[in-house]
Amino acid sequence: MIELQNVCRTFTVGDQQVTALRDINLRLDPGEYISIMGPSGSGKSTMLNMLGLLDRPTSGTYLLDGGNVTDLNDEQQARVRREKIGFVFQSFHLVPRLTAAQNVELPMILAGIPVEERKARVQVLMQNYGLSDRADHKPDQLSGGQRQRVAIARATVMNPTVLLADEPTGNLDRTTGWEVLKLLEGLLEQGITLVVVTHDAEIGARAQRRIHMLDGRIVSDEQRTK
Amino acid sequence: MKLADTFQFAYGSLRGSPTRTLLMMLAMSIGVAAVVVLTALGEGARRYVVNQFSTLGTNLVIVLPGRTETAGIGPGLMSGQTPRDITLDDAQALLRSRAIKRIAPLTVGSATLSRGALNREVVVLGSTSDLLEVRHMSIGIGKFLPAGDINEGLSVCVLGNQMKQELFGNEQAVGQWVRLGDRRFRIIGVLASQGESMGMRTDELVIIPVASAHQLFNTSSLFRILVEARSRDYIEQAKHDAEEIMVQRHSGERDVTVITQDAVLATFDRILTTLTMAVGGIAAISLAVAGVLIMNVMLIAVAQRVKEIGLLKALGAPGTQIRMLFFAEAALLSTAGSVAGLVLGYAGSMIIGQIYPTLPVSPPWWAVLAACFTALGTGILFSVWPARRAAKLDPVAALAGR
């Protein structure tokens, strides 16, 4: 469970104060499928970074699984990111010199998991995502859809509680985009909390809970009734 | 993250940009090689000098007339006296000391050596049969001066190798007579060719009994006395005894100087070791330059890999881990650079050894160790700043490539 309480975030650009998030209160339950939409500059990316502990709030509190993670130091926050949060980026962010399998293995290397277990888990995931025959390919030998699948495999290899996707289909054509989205939505069955940031209304509409942002505020928070 | 994984990851990123890695390794290895070669040269010079001294004789104590005072006016001058000569009796008295094994009195002068129409100005050394042992000379043909009464002025002489060649060519010399000044001497031996030793060419000497030399040069004083101590441990004792005996014989006057060859040798040793260290230190500056280069290139690497660093942070790598990755890279680079530098340096030393065979070129172990540790040290030290910069990157900005 994720809870943001009165979270504000301001940046100083030159001598100007820019407010990216204004007094955000938000509660996300496990297994929820949330989309965050809004025009550029509305604060949706800052929100995602905040949820992913890549950014610290200027004021307010962030509770993750009941614990306050706002005041953790760099080391402790890194640990939370490692164990509870998965990221999927618009531009994939794969390490170009590592193979697909090594990219998926990376979070486990950082976590200090023994080699045998790493190899076993990578193999299972590559198989699940239909990447077995691409395991030894470098990212530049993969198609966009394959790259994003590798990135999703990497984001889920540590079994996180929340998956944060920032425009996951932004660099993909329509068909591959849908495939990737289906893959992400399939993770909901495992009880993961899925947050998708997009400005594509069609994609945003697929989520059960749709949050619209404007000027750093949540302007609407709709729950689709089943 | 496990240490092995850290190094493997660092190795991977070094492999990822081979040109950059090779250039940094090259800089490092040139630095290490410079230290190795230059200290090898310095060490070679030191060993050369030490070898030269040992050809002069081992465990040597040298007694010379007069006293060198470091400051002020010598006691001899104060009392209006000139230092007393050292005589043959003084020399023989030295043998009373238990610490002294042999002595060889020396009188030096120059005279004209002639055989028929050939004549030549030569350095004449008056000494005794023990000189052969004390000075580590070796005889080529015939015999050295005969042992016997030190005061007996036999008309025999031993020629240096070159003297023999000049006067006799390939003829038999031993048994022949030559004229030295106004006396005739029978040649009883020829020295083996020894080359130069401490500036005195034994090849150009003529050696005659010390008593004959005294008669020839009309003197009774000795140039110096070479004393060989019983063993290395007795050198100090021999020096002390020699001094005491001379003081006794010169009615309480300290008017001789006794030096040990060890003291002279130690001075040279110290000077040349310091020199080697200084030269090595200068070479080590090139290691510092290599360090700056590594820092420079690593800063560029941080800028180039900003996205990767951002990603690692997003995947849960704390700042300390990012820093470790950069340190590991620097450590790998420096180690590889050091190894390459050692190979280069030893190869260079060998080549120099081939070109100057008289110089025993070989890098001292301390310089090799110091070079490697300096390389490793500067590599890691100069990566501190880039590593810190990488660790402090804001992940959001880094991921955006800003």
XYZ file of C-alpha atoms in Angstrom:
628
model
C 0.000 0.000 0.000
C 1.195 3.447 -0.974
C 0.160 6.708 0.609
C 1.182 10.259 -0.177
C 0.222 12.825 2.458
C 0.320 16.549 1.636
C 3.243 16.072 -0.690
C 4.679 19.212 -2.297
C 7.625 19.498 -4.638
C 9.137 22.756 -5.820
C 12.123 23.270 -8.086
C 14.304 26.303 -8.343
C 14.892 27.175 -11.953
C 17.195 30.150 -12.175
C 15.758 32.521 -9.594
C 12.230 31.258 -10.074
C 10.347 28.789 -7.932
C 8.457 26.236 -9.984
C 5.938 24.074 -8.205
C 5.615 20.620 -9.742
C 3.392 19.040 -7.098
C 0.963 20.942 -4.892
C -0.313 19.280 -1.765
C -0.907 15.832 -3.180
C -2.897 13.289 -1.153
C -3.090 9.876 -2.743
C -3.649 6.323 -1.638
C -2.942 3.305 -3.833
C -4.039 -0.173 -2.828
C -2.220 -3.395 -3.723
C -3.242 -4.826 -7.087
C -4.629 -1.545 -8.342
C -4.228 -0.450 -11.963
C -3.758 3.298 -12.086
C -3.152 5.606 -15.012
C -1.872 9.123 -14.529
C -2.674 11.506 -17.359
C -2.221 15.143 -18.060
C -0.485 17.547 -20.411
C 3.271 17.983 -20.264
C 4.343 20.058 -17.305
C 1.349 18.920 -15.265
C 3.604 17.135 -12.771
C 2.826 13.540 -13.726
C 6.463 12.605 -14.235
C 7.444 14.223 -10.948
C 4.685 12.227 -9.321
C 6.066 9.020 -10.779
C 9.612 9.861 -9.641
C 8.217 10.631 -6.202
C 6.451 7.264 -6.061
C 9.665 5.583 -7.220
C 11.791 7.295 -4.562
C 13.936 8.909 -7.225
C 12.875 12.291 -5.967
C 12.248 13.582 -2.468
C 9.239 15.714 -1.574
C 9.909 19.300 -0.483
C 7.298 18.715 2.202
C 4.844 15.984 3.052
C 5.111 12.302 3.837
C 5.394 9.163 1.761
C 4.295 5.904 3.354
C 5.165 2.639 1.621
C 3.691 -0.570 3.068
C 2.959 1.343 6.253
C 6.503 2.628 6.724
C 7.610 6.208 6.310
C 10.208 6.264 3.531
C 10.529 10.044 3.296
C 13.343 10.353 5.766
C 15.368 7.286 4.798
C 18.951 7.899 3.772
C 20.335 7.197 0.311
C 21.353 3.653 1.182
C 17.974 2.725 2.680
C 16.027 4.311 -0.165
C 18.149 2.408 -2.669
C 17.256 -0.763 -0.838
C 13.521 0.031 -1.004
C 13.844 0.753 -4.735
C 15.673 -2.497 -5.206
C 13.159 -4.639 -3.372
C 9.771 -3.004 -3.851
C 9.808 -0.829 -6.945
C 10.155 -1.660 -10.631
C 10.633 0.929 -13.361
C 9.738 0.767 -17.037
C 10.873 3.733 -19.107
C 9.766 5.177 -22.416
C 13.276 4.832 -23.878
C 13.850 1.367 -22.304
C 17.170 2.340 -20.645
C 18.919 -0.938 -21.333
C 22.698 -1.031 -20.836
C 23.965 -1.255 -24.429
C 27.071 -3.326 -23.707
C 25.164 -6.012 -21.769
C 23.133 -8.779 -23.387
C 19.387 -9.053 -22.848
C 19.905 -11.707 -20.176
C 22.582 -9.634 -18.430
C 20.285 -6.616 -18.422
C 17.596 -8.656 -16.722
C 20.179 -9.986 -14.265
C 21.411 -6.505 -13.300
C 19.010 -5.764 -10.367
C 19.898 -9.132 -8.824
C 23.602 -8.402 -9.155
C 23.051 -5.121 -7.326
C 21.099 -6.992 -4.650
C 23.964 -9.475 -4.196
C 21.998 -12.582 -5.106
C 24.165 -15.672 -5.779
C 24.994 -16.500 -9.414
C 23.097 -19.794 -9.653
C 19.855 -18.266 -8.426
C 20.325 -15.315 -10.782
C 20.780 -17.534 -13.806
C 17.767 -19.658 -12.896
C 15.463 -16.662 -12.411
C 16.665 -14.995 -15.606
C 15.983 -18.146 -17.567
C 12.438 -18.483 -16.244
C 11.625 -14.840 -16.983
C 13.133 -14.914 -20.478
C 11.001 -17.923 -21.226
C 7.831 -16.287 -19.834
C 8.354 -13.210 -21.980
C 9.238 -15.193 -25.096
C 12.791 -13.921 -25.186
C 14.678 -17.199 -24.768
C 16.169 -17.089 -28.259
C 17.178 -13.442 -27.769
C 18.929 -13.892 -24.431
C 22.443 -13.379 -25.790
C 21.581 -10.453 -28.058
C 22.711 -6.942 -27.306
C 19.935 -4.312 -27.090
C 20.826 -2.864 -30.504
C 20.096 -6.264 -32.054
C 16.566 -6.278 -30.630
C 13.372 -4.716 -31.899
C 11.641 -2.013 -29.877
C 9.018 -4.428 -28.575
C 11.680 -6.923 -27.568
C 13.657 -4.215 -25.795
C 10.646 -3.127 -23.790
C 9.933 -6.754 -22.892
C 13.505 -7.093 -21.643
C 12.999 -3.911 -19.632
C 9.774 -5.283 -18.121
C 11.528 -8.543 -17.284
C 14.251 -6.508 -15.548
C 11.649 -4.463 -13.648
C 9.868 -7.550 -12.348
C 12.821 -9.840 -11.633
C 12.983 -8.708 -7.992
C 9.194 -9.257 -7.549
C 8.379 -5.639 -6.666
C 5.136 -4.539 -5.045
C 4.711 -1.629 -7.411
C 5.592 -1.203 -11.078
C 5.981 2.322 -12.383
C 5.752 2.750 -16.146
C 6.558 6.107 -17.726
C 5.021 6.229 -21.222
C 5.869 2.547 -21.752
C 4.454 2.558 -25.286
C 5.761 5.980 -26.260
C 8.577 4.690 -28.470
C 6.668 1.762 -29.951
C 4.297 1.380 -32.858
C 0.641 0.748 -32.125
C 0.625 -3.039 -32.352
C 3.747 -3.619 -30.280
C 2.494 -0.968 -27.860
C -0.659 -2.990 -27.232
C 1.361 -6.161 -26.746
C 3.577 -4.500 -24.179
C 0.554 -3.068 -22.399
C -1.060 -6.510 -22.256
C 2.129 -7.862 -20.736
C 2.084 -5.165 -18.060
C -1.585 -5.746 -17.332
C -0.896 -9.450 -16.960
C 1.270 -8.618 -13.969
C -1.814 -7.369 -12.105
C -2.822 -10.953 -11.549
C 0.298 -11.411 -9.440
C -0.964 -8.651 -7.138
C 1.407 -5.974 -8.364
C 0.355 -2.316 -8.243
C 0.672 -0.927 -11.751
C 1.046 2.806 -12.329
C 1.145 3.967 -15.953
C 1.939 7.553 -16.835
C 0.737 8.499 -20.311
C -0.801 11.275 -22.289
C -2.512 8.834 -24.612
C -6.154 8.895 -23.549
C -6.881 5.547 -25.139
C -4.189 3.833 -23.056
C -5.131 5.731 -19.932
C -8.745 4.656 -20.298
C -7.809 1.002 -19.847
C -6.959 1.483 -16.176
C -9.563 0.951 -13.465
C -8.475 4.139 -11.798
C -7.700 7.210 -13.831
C -6.020 10.214 -12.343
C -5.856 13.486 -14.244
C -3.316 16.096 -13.293
C -2.993 19.756 -14.132
C -0.524 22.293 -12.751
C 0.715 19.951 -10.065
C -2.746 19.107 -8.748
C -4.937 16.066 -9.058
C -8.003 17.417 -10.840
C -9.894 14.171 -11.159
C -9.623 10.696 -9.706
C -12.129 8.360 -11.324
C -12.719 4.788 -10.341
C -14.326 2.659 -12.969
C -17.208 0.713 -11.584
C -17.115 -2.836 -12.670
C 26.552 -6.207 -4.546
C 29.307 -8.773 -4.229
C 32.922 -7.740 -4.705
C 33.467 -10.213 -7.523
C 30.384 -8.860 -9.292
C 31.593 -5.297 -8.777
C 34.897 -6.109 -10.463
C 33.179 -8.030 -13.217
C 30.861 -5.140 -13.912
C 33.806 -2.695 -13.874
C 35.705 -4.989 -16.225
C 32.684 -5.005 -18.506
C 32.526 -1.221 -18.691
C 36.286 -1.045 -19.363
C 35.856 -3.566 -22.156
C 32.977 -1.464 -23.417
C 35.302 1.373 -24.452
C 38.581 -0.282 -25.439
C 40.320 2.802 -26.863
C 39.805 4.826 -23.718
C 40.941 1.898 -21.585
C 44.041 1.248 -23.679
C 45.114 4.882 -23.592
C 44.785 5.083 -19.819
C 46.672 1.811 -19.433
C 49.391 3.115 -21.708
C 49.838 6.257 -19.609
C 50.003 4.170 -16.450
C 52.431 1.657 -17.886
C 54.792 4.333 -19.223
C 54.949 5.789 -15.722
C 55.698 2.447 -14.113
C 58.210 1.550 -16.820
C 59.991 4.880 -16.336
C 60.376 4.219 -12.617
C 61.635 0.697 -13.245
C 64.157 1.679 -15.927
C 65.522 4.734 -14.151
C 65.937 3.042 -10.804
C 67.494 0.087 -12.589
C 70.072 2.465 -14.016
C 70.726 4.055 -10.618
C 71.004 0.670 -8.966
C 73.335 -0.429 -11.748
C 75.610 2.528 -11.065
C 75.603 1.737 -7.345
C 76.488 -1.893 -7.908
C 79.193 -0.892 -10.346
C 80.860 1.277 -7.713
C 80.508 -1.379 -5.039
C 82.101 -3.914 -7.362
C 84.940 -1.526 -8.092
C 85.600 -1.199 -4.389
C 85.638 -4.904 -3.822
C 88.337 -5.329 -6.486
C 90.418 -3.064 -4.301
C 90.342 -5.654 -1.551
C 87.985 -6.687 1.173
C 87.973 -5.747 4.845
C 90.499 -3.052 4.102
C 91.712 -0.467 6.590
C 94.027 2.197 5.217
C 96.583 4.072 7.316
C 97.858 7.331 5.860
C 100.247 9.901 7.300
C 98.949 13.228 8.541
C 95.664 13.968 10.129
C 92.738 15.592 8.452
C 90.907 17.834 10.826
C 87.435 18.843 9.866
C 87.740 22.312 11.387
C 90.317 24.710 12.731
C 94.030 24.208 12.745
C 95.458 20.752 13.188
C 97.338 19.964 16.407
C 100.516 19.453 14.428
C 100.462 23.016 13.200
C 99.710 24.379 16.668
C 102.813 22.817 18.104
C 104.874 23.783 15.096
C 105.379 20.211 13.997
C 104.817 18.515 10.696
C 103.291 15.061 10.899
C 105.734 12.285 11.340
C 106.402 9.867 8.566
C 105.141 6.335 8.706
C 108.044 3.949 8.567
C 108.389 0.286 7.749
C 108.785 -0.465 11.463
C 105.453 1.226 12.100
C 103.907 -0.973 9.480
C 105.323 -4.131 10.995
C 104.227 -3.071 14.457
C 100.654 -3.153 13.272
C 100.846 -6.919 13.016
C 100.821 -7.049 16.827
C 97.039 -6.546 16.730
C 94.975 -9.692 16.796
C 92.400 -8.072 14.526
C 94.873 -7.516 11.730
C 95.519 -10.377 9.355
C 97.956 -8.924 6.838
C 99.527 -5.651 5.996
C 100.974 -4.253 2.822
C 103.077 -1.098 3.100
C 102.985 1.095 0.014
C 105.547 3.480 -1.380
C 104.741 5.154 -4.652
C 107.024 6.988 -7.013
C 107.786 7.295 -10.658
C 110.912 6.258 -12.486
C 112.116 5.494 -15.966
C 111.863 1.866 -16.933
C 114.208 0.852 -19.705
C 115.207 -2.197 -21.600
C 117.929 -1.527 -24.106
C 116.822 1.414 -26.196
C 113.206 1.232 -25.039
C 112.334 3.324 -22.072
C 109.178 4.555 -20.494
C 108.143 6.578 -17.460
C 106.258 4.316 -15.048
C 104.552 4.381 -11.687
C 106.580 2.279 -9.295
C 104.904 0.615 -6.361
C 107.080 -0.524 -3.484
C 105.394 -3.179 -1.367
C 105.648 -6.685 0.057
C 104.492 -10.155 -0.951
C 101.203 -9.699 0.948
C 100.087 -6.983 -1.459
C 98.924 -9.677 -3.854
C 96.367 -10.937 -1.306
C 95.443 -7.611 0.200
C 94.730 -5.909 -3.125
C 93.204 -8.982 -4.792
C 95.705 -8.920 -7.622
C 96.495 -11.995 -9.602
C 99.711 -13.056 -11.170
C 99.836 -14.023 -14.837
C 103.268 -15.535 -15.406
C 106.034 -16.242 -12.882
C 105.842 -15.305 -9.214
C 104.997 -12.268 -7.122
C 107.478 -10.611 -4.734
C 109.028 -13.216 -2.429
C 108.110 -13.267 1.231
C 110.985 -12.651 3.602
C 112.695 -9.825 5.423
C 110.780 -6.660 4.772
C 113.969 -4.587 5.022
C 115.814 -6.530 2.380
C 116.052 -4.611 -0.884
C 116.063 -7.408 -3.471
C 116.552 -6.386 -7.093
C 113.462 -8.106 -8.415
C 110.364 -6.648 -9.988
C 106.885 -7.605 -11.172
C 105.568 -5.927 -14.312
C 102.053 -4.930 -15.121
C 100.639 -6.687 -18.142
C 100.788 -3.653 -20.407
C 104.367 -2.792 -19.394
C 105.427 -6.267 -20.322
C 103.717 -5.969 -23.706
C 105.339 -2.638 -24.426
C 108.855 -3.707 -23.522
C 108.885 -7.333 -24.521
C 105.985 -7.830 -26.894
C 105.449 -11.554 -27.140
C 108.966 -12.402 -25.917
C 109.630 -14.186 -22.652
C 109.973 -11.497 -19.963
C 110.394 -13.471 -16.761
C 114.098 -13.860 -15.981
C 115.120 -10.854 -18.071
C 116.726 -7.769 -16.603
C 115.399 -4.222 -16.870
C 116.726 -0.903 -15.619
C 114.604 1.138 -13.269
C 116.135 4.506 -12.471
C 119.763 3.727 -11.663
C 119.261 0.116 -10.638
C 118.890 -3.113 -12.481
C 116.006 -5.433 -11.608
C 115.287 -8.974 -12.628
C 111.716 -9.644 -13.747
C 110.242 -12.470 -11.674
C 106.587 -12.191 -12.697
C 103.951 -10.473 -14.804
C 100.541 -9.483 -13.427
C 97.410 -10.825 -15.057
C 95.510 -8.165 -16.965
C 92.992 -6.655 -14.575
C 91.870 -3.473 -16.222
C 91.110 -0.433 -14.202
C 90.310 -0.511 -10.537
C 89.531 2.716 -8.744
C 91.504 4.851 -11.143
C 94.741 2.944 -10.800
C 95.704 0.854 -13.761
C 97.516 -2.170 -12.428
C 98.421 -3.000 -16.007
C 100.814 -0.063 -16.132
C 102.536 -0.643 -12.792
C 105.915 -1.919 -11.852
C 106.047 -3.499 -8.398
C 109.314 -3.865 -6.473
C 110.115 -4.721 -2.832
C 109.392 -1.798 -0.528
C 113.009 -1.598 0.729
C 114.292 -1.357 -2.854
C 111.767 1.420 -3.522
C 113.037 3.301 -0.486
C 116.555 3.063 -1.825
C 115.430 4.014 -5.344
C 113.556 7.104 -4.212
C 115.920 7.832 -1.331
C 113.249 7.975 1.311
C 112.188 6.016 4.354
C 108.556 6.993 4.577
C 105.523 5.119 3.419
C 102.763 6.488 1.197
C 100.229 4.418 3.125
C 99.714 1.064 4.743
C 96.991 -1.250 3.520
C 95.707 -3.342 6.404
C 93.456 -6.345 5.988
C 91.295 -7.127 8.998
C 90.810 -10.725 10.086
C 87.162 -10.617 8.982
C 84.372 -8.166 8.464
C 83.559 -8.145 12.177
C 87.119 -7.138 13.033
C 87.235 -4.048 10.828
C 86.387 -1.609 13.621
C 88.760 -3.356 16.004
C 91.537 -3.271 13.409
C 90.953 0.428 12.810
C 91.065 1.141 16.536
C 94.181 -0.987 17.080
C 95.989 0.580 14.133
C 95.287 4.014 15.511
C 96.430 3.090 19.043
C 99.625 1.428 17.850
C 100.511 4.436 15.716
C 99.806 6.852 18.579
C 102.035 4.763 20.868
C 104.832 4.710 18.346
C 104.528 8.414 17.613
C 104.903 9.335 21.284
C 101.268 10.052 21.933
C 100.723 12.184 18.864
C 97.655 11.425 16.782
C 99.223 12.221 13.452
C 97.893 9.487 11.202
C 94.534 9.047 9.578
C 92.960 5.636 9.549
C 90.068 5.105 7.205
C 88.131 1.984 6.535
C 87.207 1.071 3.043
C 83.774 0.260 4.405
C 83.262 3.859 5.434
C 84.155 5.090 1.968
C 82.031 2.409 0.406
C 79.124 3.191 2.700
C 79.304 6.836 1.686
C 79.202 5.984 -1.989
C 76.462 3.508 -1.326
C 74.414 6.139 0.456
C 74.958 8.760 -2.210
C 74.035 6.429 -5.034
C 71.018 4.981 -3.252
C 69.762 8.503 -2.636
C 70.397 9.311 -6.259
C 68.461 6.244 -7.359
C 65.590 7.232 -5.127
C 65.632 10.779 -6.456
C 65.611 9.584 -10.049
C 62.832 7.127 -9.197
C 60.922 9.956 -7.570
C 61.234 12.070 -10.689
C 59.961 9.135 -12.707
C 57.082 8.791 -10.262
C 55.946 12.254 -11.302
C 54.985 10.704 -14.624
C 52.750 8.402 -12.603
C 51.057 11.444 -11.115
C 50.584 12.757 -14.645
C 49.047 9.427 -15.581
C 46.787 9.815 -12.552
C 45.596 13.203 -13.750
C 44.903 11.699 -17.150
C 42.871 8.934 -15.544
C 40.904 11.502 -13.596
C 40.274 13.511 -16.725
C 39.138 10.559 -18.785
C 37.006 9.230 -15.933
C 35.231 12.553 -15.602
C 34.400 12.316 -19.283
C 33.292 8.724 -18.726
C 30.947 9.842 -15.965
C 29.426 12.415 -18.295
C 29.088 9.819 -21.045
C 27.544 7.214 -18.789
C 25.182 9.502 -16.976
C 22.145 7.525 -18.160
C 23.649 4.240 -17.069
C 24.400 5.656 -13.647
C 20.855 6.972 -13.385
C 19.538 3.554 -14.345
C 21.702 1.795 -11.746
C 20.316 4.150 -9.123
C 16.756 3.487 -10.237
C 17.443 -0.238 -10.043
C 18.492 0.215 -6.432
C 22.222 0.962 -6.388
C 23.094 3.361 -3.555
C 25.719 6.077 -4.093
C 28.369 4.051 -2.271
C 27.952 1.243 -4.773
C 28.325 3.557 -7.759
C 31.508 4.872 -6.173
C 32.777 1.327 -5.649
C 32.193 0.581 -9.315
C 34.382 3.499 -10.348
C 37.064 2.587 -7.808
C 37.035 -0.950 -9.132
C 37.515 0.389 -12.640
C 40.454 2.513 -11.504
C 41.965 -0.409 -9.595
C 41.680 -2.729 -12.590
C 43.150 -0.093 -14.878
C 46.071 0.629 -12.564
C 46.802 -3.038 -12.008
C 46.762 -3.804 -15.713
C 48.831 -0.678 -16.357
C 51.352 -1.670 -13.687
C 51.764 -5.157 -15.080
C 52.238 -3.805 -18.588
C 54.650 -1.216 -17.201
C 56.681 -3.857 -15.371
C 57.000 -5.907 -18.525
C 58.002 -2.799 -20.452
C 60.403 -1.681 -17.722
C 62.158 -5.033 -17.362
C 62.444 -5.302 -21.147
C 63.942 -1.797 -21.227
C 66.401 -2.640 -18.449
C 67.474 -5.748 -20.317
C 68.099 -3.767 -23.478
C 70.181 -1.225 -21.560
C 72.036 -4.119 -19.964
C 72.832 -5.399 -23.453
C 74.093 -2.003 -24.588
C 76.246 -1.378 -21.470
C 77.383 -4.806 -20.345
C 79.676 -3.373 -17.649
C 76.713 -1.846 -15.842
C 74.864 -4.436 -13.744
C 71.407 -3.007 -14.560
C 68.578 -4.435 -12.528
C 65.682 -2.597 -10.895
C 65.747 -2.768 -7.074
C 62.785 -4.587 -5.544
C 61.737 -1.573 -3.456
C 61.431 0.580 -6.565
C 59.319 -2.024 -8.315
C 57.012 -2.299 -5.303
C 56.851 1.469 -4.913
C 56.032 1.947 -8.591
C 53.178 -0.556 -8.442
C 51.742 0.876 -5.248
C 52.062 4.439 -6.524
C 50.291 3.428 -9.727
C 47.493 1.784 -7.773
C 47.381 4.668 -5.300
C 47.236 7.449 -7.882
C 44.736 5.489 -9.962
C 42.336 5.171 -7.043
C 43.107 8.602 -5.610
C 42.454 10.365 -8.874
C 39.215 8.429 -9.373
C 37.816 9.727 -6.072
C 36.505 12.905 -7.596
C 34.888 11.323 -10.682
C 33.434 8.549 -8.519
C 31.973 11.037 -6.077
C 30.528 13.028 -8.917
C 28.904 9.900 -10.325
C 27.571 8.876 -6.929
C 26.035 12.290 -6.344
C 24.178 12.427 -9.642
C 20.489 13.130 -9.277
C 18.825 9.988 -10.682
C 15.931 11.872 -12.274
C 18.226 14.221 -14.173
C 20.637 11.365 -14.960
C 17.911 9.211 -16.470
C 16.827 12.105 -18.629
C 20.447 12.365 -19.744
C 20.881 15.828 -18.293
